[in-house]
PDB file of C-alpha atoms in Angstrom:
ATOM      1  CA  MET T   1      96.253 113.546 121.588  1.00  0.00           C
ATOM      2  CA  ALA T   2      95.840 115.066 118.325  1.00  0.00           C
ATOM      3  CA  SER T   3      92.387 115.185 116.790  1.00  0.00           C
ATOM      4  CA  SER T   4      91.143 112.398 114.451  1.00  0.00           C
ATOM      5  CA  SER T   5      90.646 114.700 111.540  1.00  0.00           C
ATOM      6  CA  ALA T   6      94.165 116.093 111.796  1.00  0.00           C
ATOM      7  CA  LYS T   7      95.441 112.580 111.798  1.00  0.00           C
ATOM      8  CA  THR T   8      93.552 111.550 108.810  1.00  0.00           C
ATOM      9  CA  GLN T   9      94.377 114.611 106.879  1.00  0.00           C
ATOM     10  CA  THR T  10      98.083 113.894 107.624  1.00  0.00           C
ATOM     11  CA  ALA T  11      97.512 110.462 106.174  1.00  0.00           C
ATOM     12  CA  VAL T  12      95.970 111.851 103.085  1.00  0.00           C
ATOM     13  CA  ARG T  13      98.911 114.073 102.424  1.00  0.00           C
ATOM     14  CA  ARG T  14     101.075 111.036 102.774  1.00  0.00           C
ATOM     15  CA  GLY T  15      98.727 108.757 101.141  1.00  0.00           C
ATOM     16  CA  SER T  16      97.590 109.182  97.873  1.00  0.00           C
ATOM     17  CA  PHE T  17      93.853 109.080  98.310  1.00  0.00           C
ATOM     18  CA  ASP T  18      91.416 110.864  95.983  1.00  0.00           C
ATOM     19  CA  PHE T  19      88.483 112.456  97.757  1.00  0.00           C
ATOM     20  CA  ASP T  20      86.296 112.050  94.715  1.00  0.00           C
ATOM     21  CA  SER T  21      86.643 108.256  94.238  1.00  0.00           C
ATOM     22  CA  PRO T  22      86.452 105.251  96.529  1.00  0.00           C
ATOM     23  CA  ASN T  23      89.576 104.251  98.361  1.00  0.00           C
ATOM     24  CA  MET T  24      91.447 101.689  96.181  1.00  0.00           C
ATOM     25  CA  SER T  25      93.114 100.220  99.260  1.00  0.00           C
ATOM     26  CA  MET T  26      91.533  99.484 102.562  1.00  0.00           C
ATOM     27  CA  ARG T  27      92.783  97.992 105.752  1.00  0.00           C
ATOM     28  CA  LEU T  28      89.955  96.739 107.853  1.00  0.00           C
ATOM     29  CA  VAL T  29      90.104  95.067 111.340  1.00  0.00           C
ATOM     30  CA  LEU T  30      87.215  92.964 112.623  1.00  0.00           C
ATOM     31  CA  VAL T  31      86.799  93.089 116.432  1.00  0.00           C
ATOM     32  CA  GLY T  32      84.174  91.653 118.810  1.00  0.00           C
ATOM     33  CA  MET T  33      83.347  88.652 121.087  1.00  0.00           C
ATOM     34  CA  THR T  34      84.169  85.074 120.163  1.00  0.00           C
ATOM     35  CA  GLY T  35      81.380  83.507 118.198  1.00  0.00           C
ATOM     36  CA  ALA T  36      79.971  86.915 116.921  1.00  0.00           C
ATOM     37  CA  GLY T  37      80.912  85.958 113.358  1.00  0.00           C
ATOM     38  CA  LYS T  38      84.085  87.822 112.625  1.00  0.00           C
ATOM     39  CA  SER T  39      85.731  85.123 110.666  1.00  0.00           C
ATOM     40  CA  SER T  40      82.607  84.332 108.745  1.00  0.00           C
ATOM     41  CA  SER T  41      82.070  88.050 107.874  1.00  0.00           C
ATOM     42  CA  ALA T  42      85.662  88.223 106.706  1.00  0.00           C
ATOM     43  CA  ASN T  43      85.072  85.268 104.396  1.00  0.00           C
ATOM     44  CA  THR T  44      81.901  86.852 103.135  1.00  0.00           C
ATOM     45  CA  VAL T  45      83.772  90.046 102.295  1.00  0.00           C
ATOM     46  CA  LEU T  46      86.560  88.189 100.496  1.00  0.00           C
ATOM     47  CA  GLY T  47      84.073  85.852  98.860  1.00  0.00           C
ATOM     48  CA  ARG T  48      85.885  82.557  99.826  1.00  0.00           C
ATOM     49  CA  ARG T  49      86.546  80.649 102.912  1.00  0.00           C
ATOM     50  CA  VAL T  50      89.906  81.810 104.024  1.00  0.00           C
ATOM     51  CA  PHE T  51      89.521  82.454 107.833  1.00  0.00           C
ATOM     52  CA  ARG T  52      88.412  79.435 109.936  1.00  0.00           C
ATOM     53  CA  ALA T  53      85.142  80.231 111.533  1.00  0.00           C
ATOM     54  CA  ALA T  54      83.971  79.117 114.911  1.00  0.00           C
ATOM     55  CA  ARG T  55      81.030  76.753 115.032  1.00  0.00           C
ATOM     56  CA  SER T  56      80.234  77.372 118.634  1.00  0.00           C
ATOM     57  CA  GLY T  57      81.184  79.756 121.464  1.00  0.00           C
ATOM     58  CA  SER T  58      84.783  78.812 121.330  1.00  0.00           C
ATOM     59  CA  SER T  59      86.986  80.180 118.503  1.00  0.00           C
ATOM     60  CA  VAL T  60      88.778  77.680 116.192  1.00  0.00           C
ATOM     61  CA  THR T  61      91.991  79.685 116.407  1.00  0.00           C
ATOM     62  CA  LYS T  62      92.846  82.474 118.850  1.00  0.00           C
ATOM     63  CA  GLU T  63      95.614  84.079 116.728  1.00  0.00           C
ATOM     64  CA  CYS T  64      95.190  87.409 114.965  1.00  0.00           C
ATOM     65  CA  TRP T  65      95.625  86.938 111.371  1.00  0.00           C
ATOM     66  CA  LYS T  66      95.311  88.815 108.006  1.00  0.00           C
ATOM     67  CA  GLU T  67      94.348  88.234 104.360  1.00  0.00           C
ATOM     68  CA  THR T  68      94.559  90.542 101.375  1.00  0.00           C
ATOM     69  CA  GLU T  69      92.177  90.138  98.396  1.00  0.00           C
ATOM     70  CA  GLU T  70      90.990  92.271  95.535  1.00  0.00           C
ATOM     71  CA  VAL T  71      87.183  93.094  96.090  1.00  0.00           C
ATOM     72  CA  ALA T  72      85.227  95.267  94.002  1.00  0.00           C
ATOM     73  CA  GLY T  73      88.270  96.603  92.175  1.00  0.00           C
ATOM     74  CA  ARG T  74      90.110  97.565  95.328  1.00  0.00           C
ATOM     75  CA  LYS T  75      92.772  95.909  97.604  1.00  0.00           C
ATOM     76  CA  ILE T  76      91.162  94.898 100.775  1.00  0.00           C
ATOM     77  CA  THR T  77      93.311  93.731 103.748  1.00  0.00           C
ATOM     78  CA  LEU T  78      91.245  92.178 106.472  1.00  0.00           C
ATOM     79  CA  VAL T  79      92.591  91.473 109.956  1.00  0.00           C
ATOM     80  CA  ASP T  80      90.631  88.940 112.170  1.00  0.00           C
ATOM     81  CA  THR T  81      91.104  89.181 115.952  1.00  0.00           C
ATOM     82  CA  PRO T  82      89.699  85.899 117.407  1.00  0.00           C
ATOM     83  CA  GLY T  83      89.897  85.718 121.215  1.00  0.00           C
ATOM     84  CA  LEU T  84      91.348  89.135 121.605  1.00  0.00           C
ATOM     85  CA  PHE T  85      88.128  90.339 123.496  1.00  0.00           C
ATOM     86  CA  ASP T  86      87.617  87.219 125.613  1.00  0.00           C
ATOM     87  CA  THR T  87      87.385  88.039 129.276  1.00  0.00           C
ATOM     88  CA  ALA T  88      89.419  84.859 130.267  1.00  0.00           C
ATOM     89  CA  ALA T  89      92.408  85.958 128.154  1.00  0.00           C
ATOM     90  CA  SER T  90      95.745  85.963 130.083  1.00  0.00           C
ATOM     91  CA  GLU T  91      98.065  89.143 130.162  1.00  0.00           C
ATOM     92  CA  GLU T  92     100.763  87.274 128.103  1.00  0.00           C
ATOM     93  CA  TYR T  93      98.136  86.304 125.377  1.00  0.00           C
ATOM     94  CA  LEU T  94      96.814  89.831 125.243  1.00  0.00           C
ATOM     95  CA  LYS T  95     100.276  91.409 124.983  1.00  0.00           C
ATOM     96  CA  LEU T  96     101.256  89.197 122.002  1.00  0.00           C
ATOM     97  CA  GLU T  97      97.864  89.477 120.199  1.00  0.00           C
ATOM     98  CA  ILE T  98      97.337  93.118 120.723  1.00  0.00           C
ATOM     99  CA  SER T  99     100.934  93.703 119.365  1.00  0.00           C
ATOM    100  CA  LYS T 100     100.271  91.537 116.328  1.00  0.00           C
ATOM    101  CA  CYS T 101      96.888  93.345 115.707  1.00  0.00           C
ATOM    102  CA  LEU T 102      98.536  96.681 115.745  1.00  0.00           C
ATOM    103  CA  ASN T 103     101.429  95.490 113.663  1.00  0.00           C
ATOM    104  CA  MET T 104      99.067  93.960 111.018  1.00  0.00           C
ATOM    105  CA  THR T 105      97.070  97.230 110.691  1.00  0.00           C
ATOM    106  CA  ALA T 106     100.019  99.599 110.879  1.00  0.00           C
ATOM    107  CA  PRO T 107     100.294 102.384 110.061  1.00  0.00           C
ATOM    108  CA  GLY T 108      96.549 102.369 110.960  1.00  0.00           C
ATOM    109  CA  PRO T 109      93.333 100.934 109.762  1.00  0.00           C
ATOM    110  CA  HIS T 110      90.900 102.676 107.373  1.00  0.00           C
ATOM    111  CA  ALA T 111      88.061 101.224 109.416  1.00  0.00           C
ATOM    112  CA  ILE T 112      87.383  99.103 112.592  1.00  0.00           C
ATOM    113  CA  ILE T 113      84.455  96.758 112.267  1.00  0.00           C
ATOM    114  CA  LEU T 114      82.651  95.909 115.486  1.00  0.00           C
ATOM    115  CA  VAL T 115      80.988  92.527 114.835  1.00  0.00           C
ATOM    116  CA  ILE T 116      77.878  91.799 116.971  1.00  0.00           C
ATOM    117  CA  LYS T 117      75.601  88.854 116.822  1.00  0.00           C
ATOM    118  CA  LEU T 118      71.872  89.587 116.587  1.00  0.00           C
ATOM    119  CA  GLY T 119      70.367  89.067 120.020  1.00  0.00           C
ATOM    120  CA  PRO T 120      70.731  90.417 123.492  1.00  0.00           C
ATOM    121  CA  PHE T 121      73.573  92.920 123.892  1.00  0.00           C
ATOM    122  CA  THR T 122      75.568  91.421 126.776  1.00  0.00           C
ATOM    123  CA  GLU T 123      77.750  92.994 129.355  1.00  0.00           C
ATOM    124  CA  GLU T 124      80.768  91.296 127.693  1.00  0.00           C
ATOM    125  CA  GLU T 125      79.877  92.883 124.432  1.00  0.00           C
ATOM    126  CA  ARG T 126      79.538  96.322 126.153  1.00  0.00           C
ATOM    127  CA  LEU T 127      83.116  95.757 127.488  1.00  0.00           C
ATOM    128  CA  SER T 128      84.390  94.846 124.091  1.00  0.00           C
ATOM    129  CA  VAL T 129      83.459  98.348 122.986  1.00  0.00           C
ATOM    130  CA  GLU T 130      85.524  99.827 125.730  1.00  0.00           C
ATOM    131  CA  LYS T 131      88.470  97.483 124.869  1.00  0.00           C
ATOM    132  CA  ILE T 132      88.527  98.871 121.345  1.00  0.00           C
ATOM    133  CA  ARG T 133      89.058 102.407 122.730  1.00  0.00           C
ATOM    134  CA  ALA T 134      91.737 101.085 125.010  1.00  0.00           C
ATOM    135  CA  ILE T 135      93.633  99.264 122.210  1.00  0.00           C
ATOM    136  CA  PHE T 136      93.156 101.718 119.336  1.00  0.00           C
ATOM    137  CA  GLY T 137      92.718 104.990 121.200  1.00  0.00           C
ATOM    138  CA  GLU T 138      89.800 107.166 122.294  1.00  0.00           C
ATOM    139  CA  GLU T 139      89.196 108.544 118.761  1.00  0.00           C
ATOM    140  CA  ALA T 140      88.493 105.019 117.427  1.00  0.00           C
ATOM    141  CA  ASP T 141      84.642 105.547 117.778  1.00  0.00           C
ATOM    142  CA  LYS T 142      84.796 107.888 114.723  1.00  0.00           C
ATOM    143  CA  HIS T 143      86.309 105.118 112.672  1.00  0.00           C
ATOM    144  CA  THR T 144      84.121 102.301 113.738  1.00  0.00           C
ATOM    145  CA  LEU T 145      81.089 100.713 112.097  1.00  0.00           C
ATOM    146  CA  ILE T 146      78.917  98.028 113.749  1.00  0.00           C
ATOM    147  CA  LEU T 147      78.350  94.931 111.685  1.00  0.00           C
ATOM    148  CA  PHE T 148      75.376  92.841 112.874  1.00  0.00           C
ATOM    149  CA  THR T 149      75.506  89.118 111.754  1.00  0.00           C
ATOM    150  CA  HIS T 150      73.148  86.228 111.502  1.00  0.00           C
ATOM    151  CA  GLY T 151      70.968  88.377 109.252  1.00  0.00           C
ATOM    152  CA  ASP T 152      69.081  85.203 108.166  1.00  0.00           C
ATOM    153  CA  GLU T 153      67.458  85.033 111.630  1.00  0.00           C
ATOM    154  CA  LEU T 154      65.762  88.584 111.010  1.00  0.00           C
ATOM    155  CA  THR T 155      62.682  87.271 109.396  1.00  0.00           C
ATOM    156  CA  ASP T 156      59.863  89.294 110.875  1.00  0.00           C
ATOM    157  CA  SER T 157      61.355  92.707 110.986  1.00  0.00           C
ATOM    158  CA  SER T 158      63.964  94.864 109.394  1.00  0.00           C
ATOM    159  CA  ILE T 159      67.451  95.772 110.814  1.00  0.00           C
ATOM    160  CA  ARG T 160      66.107  99.303 111.380  1.00  0.00           C
ATOM    161  CA  ASP T 161      63.260  97.935 113.652  1.00  0.00           C
ATOM    162  CA  TYR T 162      65.866  95.812 115.492  1.00  0.00           C
ATOM    163  CA  VAL T 163      68.023  98.938 116.194  1.00  0.00           C
ATOM    164  CA  ASP T 164      65.097 100.966 117.187  1.00  0.00           C
ATOM    165  CA  GLY T 165      64.176  98.421 119.783  1.00  0.00           C
ATOM    166  CA  ALA T 166      67.691  97.776 120.985  1.00  0.00           C
ATOM    167  CA  SER T 167      68.699  97.925 124.575  1.00  0.00           C
ATOM    168  CA  GLU T 168      70.122 101.273 125.959  1.00  0.00           C
ATOM    169  CA  ASN T 169      73.584  99.819 126.058  1.00  0.00           C
ATOM    170  CA  LEU T 170      73.573  98.853 122.388  1.00  0.00           C
ATOM    171  CA  LYS T 171      71.890 102.267 121.441  1.00  0.00           C
ATOM    172  CA  GLU T 172      74.917 103.988 123.390  1.00  0.00           C
ATOM    173  CA  ALA T 173      77.401 101.795 121.369  1.00  0.00           C
ATOM    174  CA  LEU T 174      75.620 102.836 118.086  1.00  0.00           C
ATOM    175  CA  ILE T 175      75.661 106.550 119.043  1.00  0.00           C
ATOM    176  CA  ARG T 176      79.466 106.273 119.829  1.00  0.00           C
ATOM    177  CA  CYS T 177      79.941 104.821 116.385  1.00  0.00           C
ATOM    178  CA  GLY T 178      78.027 107.672 114.633  1.00  0.00           C
ATOM    179  CA  GLY T 179      74.942 105.553 114.170  1.00  0.00           C
ATOM    180  CA  ARG T 180      76.831 103.407 111.450  1.00  0.00           C
ATOM    181  CA  TYR T 181      75.795  99.861 111.123  1.00  0.00           C
ATOM    182  CA  HIS T 182      75.236  97.168 108.563  1.00  0.00           C
ATOM    183  CA  LEU T 183      73.734  93.691 108.481  1.00  0.00           C
ATOM    184  CA  PHE T 184      75.446  90.493 107.039  1.00  0.00           C
ATOM    185  CA  ASN T 185      73.911  87.023 106.255  1.00  0.00           C
ATOM    186  CA  ASN T 186      77.081  85.069 106.304  1.00  0.00           C
ATOM    187  CA  LYS T 187      75.055  81.924 105.096  1.00  0.00           C
ATOM    188  CA  ASP T 188      74.592  83.673 101.735  1.00  0.00           C
ATOM    189  CA  MET T 189      78.033  84.448 100.527  1.00  0.00           C
ATOM    190  CA  GLU T 190      76.788  84.760  96.961  1.00  0.00           C
ATOM    191  CA  ASP T 191      74.947  87.897  97.995  1.00  0.00           C
ATOM    192  CA  ARG T 192      77.578  90.342  96.860  1.00  0.00           C
ATOM    193  CA  ASN T 193      75.288  93.300  97.196  1.00  0.00           C
ATOM    194  CA  GLN T 194      75.567  93.166 101.101  1.00  0.00           C
ATOM    195  CA  VAL T 195      79.448  93.356 100.634  1.00  0.00           C
ATOM    196  CA  LEU T 196      79.166  96.298  98.168  1.00  0.00           C
ATOM    197  CA  GLU T 197      76.930  98.152 100.429  1.00  0.00           C
ATOM    198  CA  LEU T 198      79.252  97.624 103.307  1.00  0.00           C
ATOM    199  CA  LEU T 199      82.135  98.971 101.247  1.00  0.00           C
ATOM    200  CA  GLU T 200      79.962 102.114 100.313  1.00  0.00           C
ATOM    201  CA  LYS T 201      79.264 102.867 104.008  1.00  0.00           C
ATOM    202  CA  LEU T 202      82.982 102.468 104.877  1.00  0.00           C
ATOM    203  CA  ASP T 203      83.800 104.773 101.979  1.00  0.00           C
ATOM    204  CA  ASP T 204      81.393 107.387 103.405  1.00  0.00           C
ATOM    205  CA  MET T 205      82.828 106.992 106.839  1.00  0.00           C
ATOM    206  CA  ILE T 206      86.483 107.386 105.628  1.00  0.00           C
ATOM    207  CA  SER T 207      85.559 110.461 103.728  1.00  0.00           C
ATOM    208  CA  ASP T 208      83.759 111.917 106.613  1.00  0.00           C
ATOM    209  CA  ASN T 209      86.985 111.428 108.592  1.00  0.00           C
ATOM    210  CA  GLY T 210      89.192 113.180 106.086  1.00  0.00           C
ATOM    211  CA  GLY T 211      89.724 110.438 103.520  1.00  0.00           C
ATOM    212  CA  GLY T 212      92.687 108.579 105.081  1.00  0.00           C
ATOM    213  CA  PHE T 213      93.344 105.925 107.582  1.00  0.00           C
ATOM    214  CA  TYR T 214      92.996 106.134 111.331  1.00  0.00           C
ATOM    215  CA  THR T 215      96.088 106.443 113.544  1.00  0.00           C
ATOM    216  CA  SER T 216      96.658 106.982 117.326  1.00  0.00           C
ATOM    217  CA  ASP T 217      99.262 106.986 119.988  1.00  0.00           C
ATOM    218  CA  SER T 218      99.081 103.103 119.941  1.00  0.00           C
ATOM    219  CA  TYR T 219     100.487 103.286 116.472  1.00  0.00           C
ATOM    220  CA  GLN T 220     103.291 105.716 117.262  1.00  0.00           C
ATOM    221  CA  GLY T 221     106.640 103.998 116.369  1.00  0.00           C
ATOM    222  CA  VAL T 222     105.018 100.759 115.256  1.00  0.00           C
ATOM    223  CA  GLU T 223     105.589 101.254 111.486  1.00  0.00           C
ATOM    224  CA  LEU T 224     109.246 102.246 112.098  1.00  0.00           C
ATOM    225  CA  LEU T 225     109.795  99.158 114.403  1.00  0.00           C
ATOM    226  CA  LEU T 226     108.144  97.030 111.673  1.00  0.00           C
ATOM    227  CA  LYS T 227     110.417  98.457 108.889  1.00  0.00           C
ATOM    228  CA  THR T 228     113.530  98.028 111.048  1.00  0.00           C
ATOM    229  CA  LYS T 229     112.593  94.440 111.806  1.00  0.00           C
ATOM    230  CA  GLU T 230     111.818  93.707 108.148  1.00  0.00           C
ATOM    231  CA  GLU T 231     115.104  94.965 106.938  1.00  0.00           C
ATOM    232  CA  GLU T 232     116.958  92.923 109.612  1.00  0.00           C
ATOM    233  CA  LEU T 233     115.183  89.813 108.486  1.00  0.00           C
ATOM    234  CA  LYS T 234     115.955  90.515 104.790  1.00  0.00           C
ATOM    235  CA  LYS T 235     119.597  91.053 105.484  1.00  0.00           C
ATOM    236  CA  LEU T 236     119.620  87.848 107.566  1.00  0.00           C
ATOM    237  CA  TYR T 237     117.941  85.701 104.755  1.00  0.00           C
ATOM    238  CA  GLU T 238     120.107  87.298 102.070  1.00  0.00           C
ATOM    239  CA  LYS T 239     123.189  86.370 104.094  1.00  0.00           C
ATOM    240  CA  LYS T 240     121.921  82.866 104.676  1.00  0.00           C
ATOM    241  CA  LEU T 241     121.220  82.379 100.919  1.00  0.00           C
ATOM    242  CA  LYS T 242     124.636  83.428  99.972  1.00  0.00           C
ATOM    243  CA  GLU T 243     126.267  81.205 102.578  1.00  0.00           C
ATOM    244  CA  LYS T 244     124.203  78.232 101.276  1.00  0.00           C
ATOM    245  CA  GLU T 245     125.068  78.860  97.710  1.00  0.00           C
ATOM    246  CA  ARG T 246     128.800  78.966  98.575  1.00  0.00           C
ATOM    247  CA  GLU T 247     128.507  75.832 100.677  1.00  0.00           C
ATOM    248  CA  LEU T 248     126.688  73.915  97.839  1.00  0.00           C
ATOM    249  CA  GLU T 249     128.992  75.157  95.210  1.00  0.00           C
ATOM    250  CA  SER T 250     132.112  74.203  97.275  1.00  0.00           C
ATOM    251  CA  ARG T 251     130.709  70.674  97.949  1.00  0.00           C
ATOM    252  CA  PHE T 252     129.705  70.175  94.366  1.00  0.00           C
ATOM    253  CA  THR T 253     133.119  71.366  93.061  1.00  0.00           C
ATOM    254  CA  GLU T 254     134.923  68.913  95.533  1.00  0.00           C
ATOM    255  CA  GLU T 255     132.679  65.902  94.462  1.00  0.00           C
ATOM    256  CA  LYS T 256     132.998  66.746  90.727  1.00  0.00           C
ATOM    257  CA  THR T 257     136.728  67.003  90.909  1.00  0.00           C
ATOM    258  CA  LYS T 258     136.970  63.571  92.588  1.00  0.00           C
ATOM    259  CA  LEU T 259     134.688  62.033  90.024  1.00  0.00           C
ATOM    260  CA  LYS T 260     136.463  63.602  87.113  1.00  0.00           C
ATOM    261  CA  HIS T 261     139.721  62.298  88.480  1.00  0.00           C
ATOM    262  CA  LYS T 262     138.293  58.790  88.606  1.00  0.00           C
ATOM    263  CA  ILE T 263     137.164  59.049  85.052  1.00  0.00           C
ATOM    264  CA  GLU T 264     140.587  60.258  83.782  1.00  0.00           C
ATOM    265  CA  THR T 265     142.453  57.527  85.611  1.00  0.00           C
ATOM    266  CA  LEU T 266     139.894  54.780  84.745  1.00  0.00           C
ATOM    267  CA  THR T 267     141.579  52.036  82.659  1.00  0.00           C
ATOM    268  CA  ALA T 268     138.540  49.702  82.623  1.00  0.00           C
ATOM    269  CA  SER T 269     135.984  49.321  79.793  1.00  0.00           C
ATOM    270  CA  GLU T 270     134.279  52.140  77.840  1.00  0.00           C
ATOM    271  CA  GLN T 271     130.999  50.975  79.378  1.00  0.00           C
ATOM    272  CA  GLU T 272     132.282  51.753  82.899  1.00  0.00           C
ATOM    273  CA  LYS T 273     133.542  55.084  81.779  1.00  0.00           C
ATOM    274  CA  GLU T 274     130.124  56.027  80.365  1.00  0.00           C
ATOM    275  CA  LYS T 275     128.735  55.004  83.722  1.00  0.00           C
ATOM    276  CA  LYS T 276     131.035  57.346  85.652  1.00  0.00           C
ATOM    277  CA  ILE T 277     130.214  60.133  83.123  1.00  0.00           C
ATOM    278  CA  ARG T 278     126.368  59.741  83.803  1.00  0.00           C
ATOM    279  CA  GLU T 279     127.085  59.852  87.602  1.00  0.00           C
ATOM    280  CA  LEU T 280     128.824  63.118  86.861  1.00  0.00           C
ATOM    281  CA  GLU T 281     125.715  64.488  84.928  1.00  0.00           C
ATOM    282  CA  GLN T 282     123.560  63.304  87.667  1.00  0.00           C
ATOM    283  CA  LEU T 283     125.679  64.985  90.237  1.00  0.00           C
ATOM    284  CA  ASN T 284     125.365  68.203  88.345  1.00  0.00           C
ATOM    285  CA  GLN T 285     121.559  67.860  88.096  1.00  0.00           C
ATOM    286  CA  ARG T 286     121.228  67.269  91.874  1.00  0.00           C
ATOM    287  CA  ASN T 287     123.344  70.209  92.708  1.00  0.00           C
ATOM    288  CA  GLN T 288     121.205  72.393  90.365  1.00  0.00           C
ATOM    289  CA  ILE T 289     118.078  71.125  92.049  1.00  0.00           C
ATOM    290  CA  LYS T 290     119.526  71.921  95.439  1.00  0.00           C
ATOM    291  CA  MET T 291     120.474  75.432  94.342  1.00  0.00           C
ATOM    292  CA  ILE T 292     117.034  76.139  92.931  1.00  0.00           C
ATOM    293  CA  GLU T 293     115.224  74.819  96.035  1.00  0.00           C
ATOM    294  CA  HIS T 294     117.431  76.789  98.582  1.00  0.00           C
ATOM    295  CA  LYS T 295     116.981  79.801  96.362  1.00  0.00           C
ATOM    296  CA  ARG T 296     113.177  79.282  96.322  1.00  0.00           C
ATOM    297  CA  TYR T 297     113.070  78.837 100.019  1.00  0.00           C
ATOM    298  CA  TYR T 298     115.126  81.924 101.002  1.00  0.00           C
ATOM    299  CA  GLU T 299     113.286  84.108  98.316  1.00  0.00           C
ATOM    300  CA  GLY T 300     110.013  83.108  99.887  1.00  0.00           C
ATOM    301  CA  LYS T 301     111.409  84.076 103.352  1.00  0.00           C
ATOM    302  CA  LEU T 302     112.346  87.469 101.907  1.00  0.00           C
ATOM    303  CA  ARG T 303     108.869  87.961 100.495  1.00  0.00           C
ATOM    304  CA  GLN T 304     107.376  87.042 103.828  1.00  0.00           C
ATOM    305  CA  ALA T 305     109.776  89.242 105.906  1.00  0.00           C
ATOM    306  CA  ARG T 306     107.023  91.875 106.487  1.00  0.00           C
ATOM    307  CA  LEU T 307     104.508  89.305 107.807  1.00  0.00           C
ATOM    308  CA  GLU T 308     107.168  87.694 109.986  1.00  0.00           C
ATOM    309  CA  ALA T 309     107.963  91.189 111.399  1.00  0.00           C
ATOM    310  CA  GLU T 310     104.307  91.709 112.046  1.00  0.00           C
ATOM    311  CA  LEU T 311     104.209  88.447 114.145  1.00  0.00           C
ATOM    312  CA  SER T 312     107.083  89.600 116.260  1.00  0.00           C
ATOM    313  CA  PRO T 313     105.915  91.115 119.578  1.00  0.00           C
ATOM    314  CA  PHE T 314     107.096  94.558 120.468  1.00  0.00           C
ATOM    315  CA  ASN T 315     107.013  95.000 124.227  1.00  0.00           C
ATOM    316  CA  ASP T 316     107.091  98.770 125.275  1.00  0.00           C
ATOM    317  CA  ARG T 317     105.543 101.176 127.545  1.00  0.00           C
ATOM    318  CA  LYS T 318     102.555 101.814 125.364  1.00  0.00           C
ATOM    319  CA  MET T 319     101.629  98.156 125.310  1.00  0.00           C
ATOM    320  CA  MET T 320     101.653  98.042 129.198  1.00  0.00           C
ATOM    321  CA  GLU T 321      99.282 101.120 129.271  1.00  0.00           C
ATOM    322  CA  ILE T 322      96.894  99.380 126.929  1.00  0.00           C
ATOM    323  CA  LEU T 323      96.907  96.227 129.110  1.00  0.00           C
ATOM    324  CA  THR T 324      96.409  98.253 132.266  1.00  0.00           C
ATOM    325  CA  LYS T 325      93.300  99.891 130.719  1.00  0.00           C
ATOM    326  CA  ILE T 326      91.861  96.619 129.588  1.00  0.00           C
ATOM    327  CA  GLN T 327      92.355  95.015 133.082  1.00  0.00           C
ATOM    328  CA  SER T 328      90.685  98.003 134.638  1.00  0.00           C
ATOM    329  CA  LEU T 329      87.628  97.265 132.747  1.00  0.00           C
ATOM    330  CA  HIS T 330      87.127  94.056 134.719  1.00  0.00           C
ATOM    331  CA  LEU T 331      87.560  95.495 138.156  1.00  0.00           C
TER     332      LEU T 331
END
């Protein structure tokens, strides 16, 4: 496996990042146990409630999802991974959601944010750290920051005191992540300083890693598959739109011809002729509305082709290797 710095330097040459200024575009993926506060943290970063947050130990939704928002003058894409690190997850579920997670962060995330709730660091949380390495690659530690949540509960001490008194397993996780951590109080979304400080820490981490996004063997081929799938979908929807336009035009022409013929052969009163002419005008208006709506629908599908591609599972050898690593953690 190539080194992390080599990978990120390659990304910089491709990517358009300036070492002297903050990254104007960031792909962030939030990982961690259900109930840790991933969705709430994502909402805090974006400054609005977009992701549905769990109120208890069970997540509201178990599907990976992403949102993009401009925050502090930069384009932030956040990928939430609810349920992905649950021990009870089935193989089929993991295969689909890991695939979606990699698709949504392709060609690689700028940062992996491990969300941990303040409190005892459990064995499940320790395993979640290992799962990150299984999914994203062994070099993922260098691109990971730990985000502690429930900062409102830390009343008698500082986050530094909490970290200093942490269990050996949590300290080991922190060491792996280069000692990078931050604290969020998701009950105070109006406190934008906590978000700005997080982004500054991520900027520093990205700069230390060469200035670009992280990639690994897990991402090899993913971007190509996505682009191929996206192009296939675009061609499909363009074809469907043209077919629908021809169908509507043909039907309208036929109905218009019949109605015009009736008007021309009508020998009744002028009032009845005017009625038929109004029917022709209404037919024309209805056809225009149909055309506009079908065009709006398929143009929307074309714009969402990338997202639809990202939701498509790609079953390959690499995915089976990741699943094997995850399953071995529970043996």
